[in-house]
Coordinates of C-alpha atoms in Angstrom, one line a residue:
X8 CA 0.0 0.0 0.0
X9 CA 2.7 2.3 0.8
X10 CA 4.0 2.4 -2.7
X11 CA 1.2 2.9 -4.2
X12 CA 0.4 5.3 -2.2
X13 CA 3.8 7.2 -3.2
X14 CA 3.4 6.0 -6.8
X15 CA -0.2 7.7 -7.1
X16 CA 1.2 11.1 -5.4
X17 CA 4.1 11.2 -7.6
X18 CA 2.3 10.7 -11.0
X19 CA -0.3 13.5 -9.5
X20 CA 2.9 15.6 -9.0
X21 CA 4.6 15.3 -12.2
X22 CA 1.8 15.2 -15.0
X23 CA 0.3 18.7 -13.5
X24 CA 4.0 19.8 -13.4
X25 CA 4.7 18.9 -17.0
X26 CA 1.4 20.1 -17.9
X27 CA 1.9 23.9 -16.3
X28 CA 5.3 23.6 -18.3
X29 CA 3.8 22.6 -21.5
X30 CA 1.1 25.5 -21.2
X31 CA 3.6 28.2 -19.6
X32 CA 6.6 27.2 -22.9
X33 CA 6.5 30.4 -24.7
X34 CA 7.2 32.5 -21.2
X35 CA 10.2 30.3 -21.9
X36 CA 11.1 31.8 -24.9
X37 CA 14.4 33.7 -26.0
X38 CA 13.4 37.3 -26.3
X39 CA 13.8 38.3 -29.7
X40 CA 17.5 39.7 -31.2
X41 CA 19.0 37.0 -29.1
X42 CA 22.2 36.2 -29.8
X43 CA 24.7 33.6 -28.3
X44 CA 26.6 35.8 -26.0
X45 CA 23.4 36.1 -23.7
X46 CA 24.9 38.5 -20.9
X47 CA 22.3 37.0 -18.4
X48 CA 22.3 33.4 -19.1
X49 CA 20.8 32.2 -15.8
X50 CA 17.1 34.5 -16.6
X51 CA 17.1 34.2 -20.0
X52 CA 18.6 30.5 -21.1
X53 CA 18.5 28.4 -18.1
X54 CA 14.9 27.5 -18.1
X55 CA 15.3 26.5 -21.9
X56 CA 17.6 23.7 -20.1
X57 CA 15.8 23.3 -17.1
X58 CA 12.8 21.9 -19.1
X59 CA 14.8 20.3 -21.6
X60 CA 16.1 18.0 -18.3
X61 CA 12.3 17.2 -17.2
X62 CA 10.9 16.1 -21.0
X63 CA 14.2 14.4 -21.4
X64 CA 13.5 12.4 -18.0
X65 CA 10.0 11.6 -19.0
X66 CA 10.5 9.8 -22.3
X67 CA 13.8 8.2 -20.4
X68 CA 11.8 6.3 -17.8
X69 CA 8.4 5.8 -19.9
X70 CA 6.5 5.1 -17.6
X71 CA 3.9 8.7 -18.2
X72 CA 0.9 8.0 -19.7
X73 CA 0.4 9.2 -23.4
X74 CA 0.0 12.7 -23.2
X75 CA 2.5 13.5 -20.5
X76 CA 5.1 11.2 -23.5
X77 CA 3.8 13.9 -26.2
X78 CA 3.5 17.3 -23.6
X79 CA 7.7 16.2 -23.1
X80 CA 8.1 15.8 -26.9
X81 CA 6.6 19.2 -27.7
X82 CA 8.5 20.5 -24.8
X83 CA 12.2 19.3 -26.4
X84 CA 10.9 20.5 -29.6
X85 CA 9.9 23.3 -28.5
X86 CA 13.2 24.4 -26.4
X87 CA 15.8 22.8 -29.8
X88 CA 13.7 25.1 -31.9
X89 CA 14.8 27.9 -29.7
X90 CA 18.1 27.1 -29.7
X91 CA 18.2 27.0 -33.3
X92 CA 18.8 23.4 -33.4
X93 CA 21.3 23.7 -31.7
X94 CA 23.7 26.6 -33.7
X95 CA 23.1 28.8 -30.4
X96 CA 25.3 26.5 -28.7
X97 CA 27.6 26.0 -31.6
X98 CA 28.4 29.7 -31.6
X99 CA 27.8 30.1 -28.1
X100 CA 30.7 27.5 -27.2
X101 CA 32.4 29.1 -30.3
X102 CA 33.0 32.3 -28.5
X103 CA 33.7 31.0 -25.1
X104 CA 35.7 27.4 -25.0
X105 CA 35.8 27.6 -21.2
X106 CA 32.1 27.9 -20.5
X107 CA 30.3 24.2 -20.5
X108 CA 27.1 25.1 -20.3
X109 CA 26.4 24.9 -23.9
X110 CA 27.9 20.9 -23.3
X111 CA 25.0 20.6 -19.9
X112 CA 22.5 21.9 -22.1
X113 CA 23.1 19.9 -25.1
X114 CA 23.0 16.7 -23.0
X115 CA 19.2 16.7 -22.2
X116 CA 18.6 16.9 -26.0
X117 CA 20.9 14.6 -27.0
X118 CA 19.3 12.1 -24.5
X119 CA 16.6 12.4 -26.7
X120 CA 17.8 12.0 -30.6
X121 CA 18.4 16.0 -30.8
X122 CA 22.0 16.4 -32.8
X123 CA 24.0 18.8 -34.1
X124 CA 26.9 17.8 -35.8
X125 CA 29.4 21.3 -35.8
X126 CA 28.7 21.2 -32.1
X127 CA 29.8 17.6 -31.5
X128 CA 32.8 17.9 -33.5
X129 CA 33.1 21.2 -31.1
X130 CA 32.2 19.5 -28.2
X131 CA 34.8 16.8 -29.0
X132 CA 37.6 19.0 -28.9
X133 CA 36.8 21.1 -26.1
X134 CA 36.1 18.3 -23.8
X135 CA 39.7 16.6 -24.4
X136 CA 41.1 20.0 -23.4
X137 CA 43.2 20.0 -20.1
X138 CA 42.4 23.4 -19.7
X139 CA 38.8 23.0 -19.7
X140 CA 38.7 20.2 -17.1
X141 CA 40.9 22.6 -15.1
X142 CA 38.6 25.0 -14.8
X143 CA 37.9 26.9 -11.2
X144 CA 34.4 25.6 -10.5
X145 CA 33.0 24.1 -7.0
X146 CA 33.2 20.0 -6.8
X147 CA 29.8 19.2 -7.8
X148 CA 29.7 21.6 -11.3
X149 CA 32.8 19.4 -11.8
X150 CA 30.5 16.1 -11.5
X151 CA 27.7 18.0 -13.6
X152 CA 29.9 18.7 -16.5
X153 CA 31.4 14.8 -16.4
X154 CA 27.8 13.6 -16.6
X155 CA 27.2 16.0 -19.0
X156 CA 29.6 14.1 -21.2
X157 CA 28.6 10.9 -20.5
X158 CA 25.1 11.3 -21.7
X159 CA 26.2 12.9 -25.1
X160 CA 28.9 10.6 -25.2
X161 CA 31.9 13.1 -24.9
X162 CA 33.0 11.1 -21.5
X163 CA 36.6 9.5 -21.1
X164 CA 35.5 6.8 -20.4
X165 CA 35.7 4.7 -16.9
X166 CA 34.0 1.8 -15.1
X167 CA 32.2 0.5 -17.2
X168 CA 31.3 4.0 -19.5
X169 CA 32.0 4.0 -23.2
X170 CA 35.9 3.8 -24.1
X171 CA 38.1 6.8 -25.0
X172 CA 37.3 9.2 -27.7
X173 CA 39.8 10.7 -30.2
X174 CA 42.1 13.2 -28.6
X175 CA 40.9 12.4 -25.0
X176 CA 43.4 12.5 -22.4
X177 CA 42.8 9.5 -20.0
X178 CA 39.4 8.5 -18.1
X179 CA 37.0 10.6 -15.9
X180 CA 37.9 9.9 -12.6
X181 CA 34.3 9.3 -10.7
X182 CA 35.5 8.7 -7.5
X183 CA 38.1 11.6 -7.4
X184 CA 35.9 14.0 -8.6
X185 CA 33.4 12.5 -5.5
X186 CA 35.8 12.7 -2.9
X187 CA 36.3 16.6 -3.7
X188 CA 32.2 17.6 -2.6
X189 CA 31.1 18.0 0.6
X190 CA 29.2 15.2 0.3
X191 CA 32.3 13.0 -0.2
X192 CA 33.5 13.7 3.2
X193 CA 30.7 12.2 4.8
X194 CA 30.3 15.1 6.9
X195 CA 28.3 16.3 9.7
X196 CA 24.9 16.1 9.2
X197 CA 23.5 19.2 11.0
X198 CA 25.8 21.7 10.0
X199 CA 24.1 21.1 6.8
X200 CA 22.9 24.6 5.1
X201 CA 20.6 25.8 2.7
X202 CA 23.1 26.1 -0.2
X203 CA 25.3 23.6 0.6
X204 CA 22.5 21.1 0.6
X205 CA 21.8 22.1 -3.0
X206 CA 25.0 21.2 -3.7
X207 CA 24.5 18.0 -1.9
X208 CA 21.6 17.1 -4.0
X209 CA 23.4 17.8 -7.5
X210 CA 26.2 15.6 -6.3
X211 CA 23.9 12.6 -6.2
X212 CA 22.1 14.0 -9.1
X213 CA 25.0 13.9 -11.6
X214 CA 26.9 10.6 -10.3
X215 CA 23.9 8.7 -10.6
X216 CA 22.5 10.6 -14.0
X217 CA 19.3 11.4 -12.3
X218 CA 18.9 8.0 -10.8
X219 CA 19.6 6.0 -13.9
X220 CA 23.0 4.1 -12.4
X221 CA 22.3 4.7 -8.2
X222 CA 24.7 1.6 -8.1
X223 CA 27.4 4.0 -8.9
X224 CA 27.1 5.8 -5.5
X225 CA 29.7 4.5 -2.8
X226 CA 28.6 3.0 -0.4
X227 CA 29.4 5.2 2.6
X228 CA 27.4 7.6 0.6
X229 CA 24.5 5.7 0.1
X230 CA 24.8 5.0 4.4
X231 CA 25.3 8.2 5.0
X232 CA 22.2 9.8 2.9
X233 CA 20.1 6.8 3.6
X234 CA 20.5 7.8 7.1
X235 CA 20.3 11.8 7.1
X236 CA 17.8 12.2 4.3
X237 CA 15.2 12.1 5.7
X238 CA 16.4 14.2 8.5
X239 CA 17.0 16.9 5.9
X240 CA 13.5 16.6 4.1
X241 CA 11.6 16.9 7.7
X242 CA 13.8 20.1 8.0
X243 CA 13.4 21.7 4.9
X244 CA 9.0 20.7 5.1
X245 CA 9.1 22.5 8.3
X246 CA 10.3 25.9 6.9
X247 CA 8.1 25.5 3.5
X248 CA 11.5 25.1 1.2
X249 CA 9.5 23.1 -1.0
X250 CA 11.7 23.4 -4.1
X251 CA 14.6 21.9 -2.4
X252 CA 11.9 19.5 -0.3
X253 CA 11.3 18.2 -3.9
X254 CA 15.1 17.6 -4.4
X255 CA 15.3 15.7 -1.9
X256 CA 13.4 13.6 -3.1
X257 CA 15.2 13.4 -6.0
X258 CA 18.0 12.2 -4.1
X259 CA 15.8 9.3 -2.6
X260 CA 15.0 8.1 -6.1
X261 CA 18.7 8.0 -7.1
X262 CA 19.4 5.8 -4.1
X263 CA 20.1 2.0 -4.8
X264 CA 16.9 1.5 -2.5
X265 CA 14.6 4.4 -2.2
X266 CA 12.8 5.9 1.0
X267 CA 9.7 6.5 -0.4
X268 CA 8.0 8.3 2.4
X269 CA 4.7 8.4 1.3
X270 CA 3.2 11.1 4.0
X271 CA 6.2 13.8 2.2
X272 CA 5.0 12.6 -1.4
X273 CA 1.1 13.3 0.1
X274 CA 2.3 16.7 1.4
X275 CA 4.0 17.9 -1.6
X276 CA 1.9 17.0 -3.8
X277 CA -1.0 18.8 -2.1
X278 CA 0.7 22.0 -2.2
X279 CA 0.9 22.1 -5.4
X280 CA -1.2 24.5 -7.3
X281 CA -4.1 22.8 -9.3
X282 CA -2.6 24.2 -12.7
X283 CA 0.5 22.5 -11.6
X284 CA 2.6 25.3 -10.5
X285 CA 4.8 23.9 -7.5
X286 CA 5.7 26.8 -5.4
X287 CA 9.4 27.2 -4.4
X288 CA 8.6 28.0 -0.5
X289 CA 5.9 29.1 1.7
X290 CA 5.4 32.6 0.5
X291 CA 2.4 33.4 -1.5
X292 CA 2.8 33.3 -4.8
X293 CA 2.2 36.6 -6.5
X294 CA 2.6 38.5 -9.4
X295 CA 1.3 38.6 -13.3
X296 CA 1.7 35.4 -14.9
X297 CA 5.5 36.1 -16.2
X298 CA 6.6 36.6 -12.7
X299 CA 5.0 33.6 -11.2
X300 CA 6.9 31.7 -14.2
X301 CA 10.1 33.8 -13.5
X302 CA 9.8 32.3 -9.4
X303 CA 8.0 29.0 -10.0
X304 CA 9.4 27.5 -12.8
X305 CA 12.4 25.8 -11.0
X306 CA 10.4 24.3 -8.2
X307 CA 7.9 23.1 -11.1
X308 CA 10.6 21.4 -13.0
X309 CA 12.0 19.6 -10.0
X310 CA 8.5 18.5 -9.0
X311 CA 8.3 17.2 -12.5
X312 CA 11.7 15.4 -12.0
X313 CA 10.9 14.0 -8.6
X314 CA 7.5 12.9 -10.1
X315 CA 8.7 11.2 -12.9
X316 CA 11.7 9.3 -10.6
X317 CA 9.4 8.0 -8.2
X318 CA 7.0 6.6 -10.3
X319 CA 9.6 5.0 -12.2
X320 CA 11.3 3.2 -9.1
X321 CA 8.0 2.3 -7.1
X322 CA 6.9 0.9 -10.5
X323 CA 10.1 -1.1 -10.8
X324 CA 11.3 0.2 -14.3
X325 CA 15.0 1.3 -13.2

């Protein structure tokens, strides 16, 4: 009963999540005159990758019902067809090597069948560089980029991962790059804080793919979450941080075996807006339409990522 009691939640979750994401696309959009140097990235081509994750994780795990498997295909059609299939990030990564965001949000397309063959002949280059796997970034940006790779198939290969590409310069080193987080430390619990726990989540995010390979987490790891997570989630529902509540339980879904606290799920899931808006904390949400999008849409993609996860692993489909 339990799990279908988290399984029913979950799907609740995610299909009004996709849904508000589906109807709210176009306040999505790049503004018009757009060009590839895009002096605020995080307002203005971050969402366009933020959905692109969500779709990409519904027609990964399959198990949505028809029209949430079309609403995601739109959705990645949609976002490709604003990045000019892809020649944004071509010239974007063209006119700054360093940055890998163009590689991050190439990855959620290419998950899908979206290519673009100057940028992967780009891409290919760039990610043998030393320089650019030198870069000064914290620990867990480190692991997103890696995964990054992997799912475009730009990764070094190690463990099991595809094999070398030509001009690569050795294999990604997983459990180096893990040691480096704050998570890898295994440290103390409650001295946990708000950021830091974001990073914490996007460490088990990018090792595990978004829950596709949880067998890659050590096993300390996996001890040490399975132990403090739900610690952290009873925290964070307290105060109303429902967007990183929702991450959480992410992270539960990319453990080798789930949680699955079905009263959290229950919660969540009825503070949700009917239209599928998940608010990102306990405020009230305000504002015209654009605004609510400019706040909510994060916390709506995450509850369409949790959503999606869950129902996959109660079902049994990982």
């Amino acid at each position: 009963m339990m799990a279908i009691s988290v399984t029913q939640h979950a799907h609740l979750l995610a299909s009004r999540a996709l849904g508000w994401l589906h109807t709210h696309r176009e306040r999505g959009a790049l503004p018009p005159g757009c060009t590839a140097e895009l002096a605020e990235p995080d307002t203005v081509y971050k969402p366009l990758g933020e959905t692109g994750l969500a779709a990409s994780l519904v027609l990964r795990e399959a198990v949505a019902g028809s029209t949430e498997l079309r609403l995601a295909r739109e959705l990645l059609d949609f976002g490709w067809k604003q990045l000019g299939g892809g020649s944004m990030l071509h010239e974007r990564l063209l006119r700054y090597p360093m940055m890998s965001d163009p590689l991050e949000t190439y990855a959620h397309y290419a998950r899908c069948g979206y290519r673009h063959e100057p940028l992967e002949l780009l891409l290919r280059h760039t990610t043998s560089l030393h320089s650019t796997r030198a870069a000064e970034v914290l620990p867990n940006r480190r692991l997103a980029v890696a995964n990054a790779a992997r799912i475009s198939g730009f990764d070094r290969g190690e463990d099991g991962d595809e094999g070398p590409r030509t001009g690569s310069t050795g294999g990604t080193d997983w459990a180096g790059l893990t040691a480096a987080t704050w998570l890898g430390a295994l440290p103390e619990p409650w001295l946990i804080d708000w950021l830091t726990a974001y990073s914490m989540t996007h460490t088990v995010f990018h090792i595990t793919d978004w829950g596709r390979l949880p067998e890659r987490l050590p096993d300390d790891i996996v001890r040490h979450v399975g132990r403090w997570l739900p610690v952290w989630i009873d925290i964070w529902a307290e105060i109303g941080e429902w967007d990183l509540v929702a991450e959480l339980l992410i992270v539960d879904n990319c453990l080798p075996e789930p949680l699955g606290d079905a009263a959290v799920w229950e919660r969540l899931a009825g503070i949700q807006h009917e239209d599928g808006l998940m608010p990102r904390d306990g405020h009230p949400v305000t504002g015209d339409d654009q605004e609510r999008f400019a706040a909510h849409h994060h916390s709506t993609v995450v509850a369409a990522v949790a959503g999606t996860l869950a129902v996959s692993r109660t079902l049994g489909t990982r």
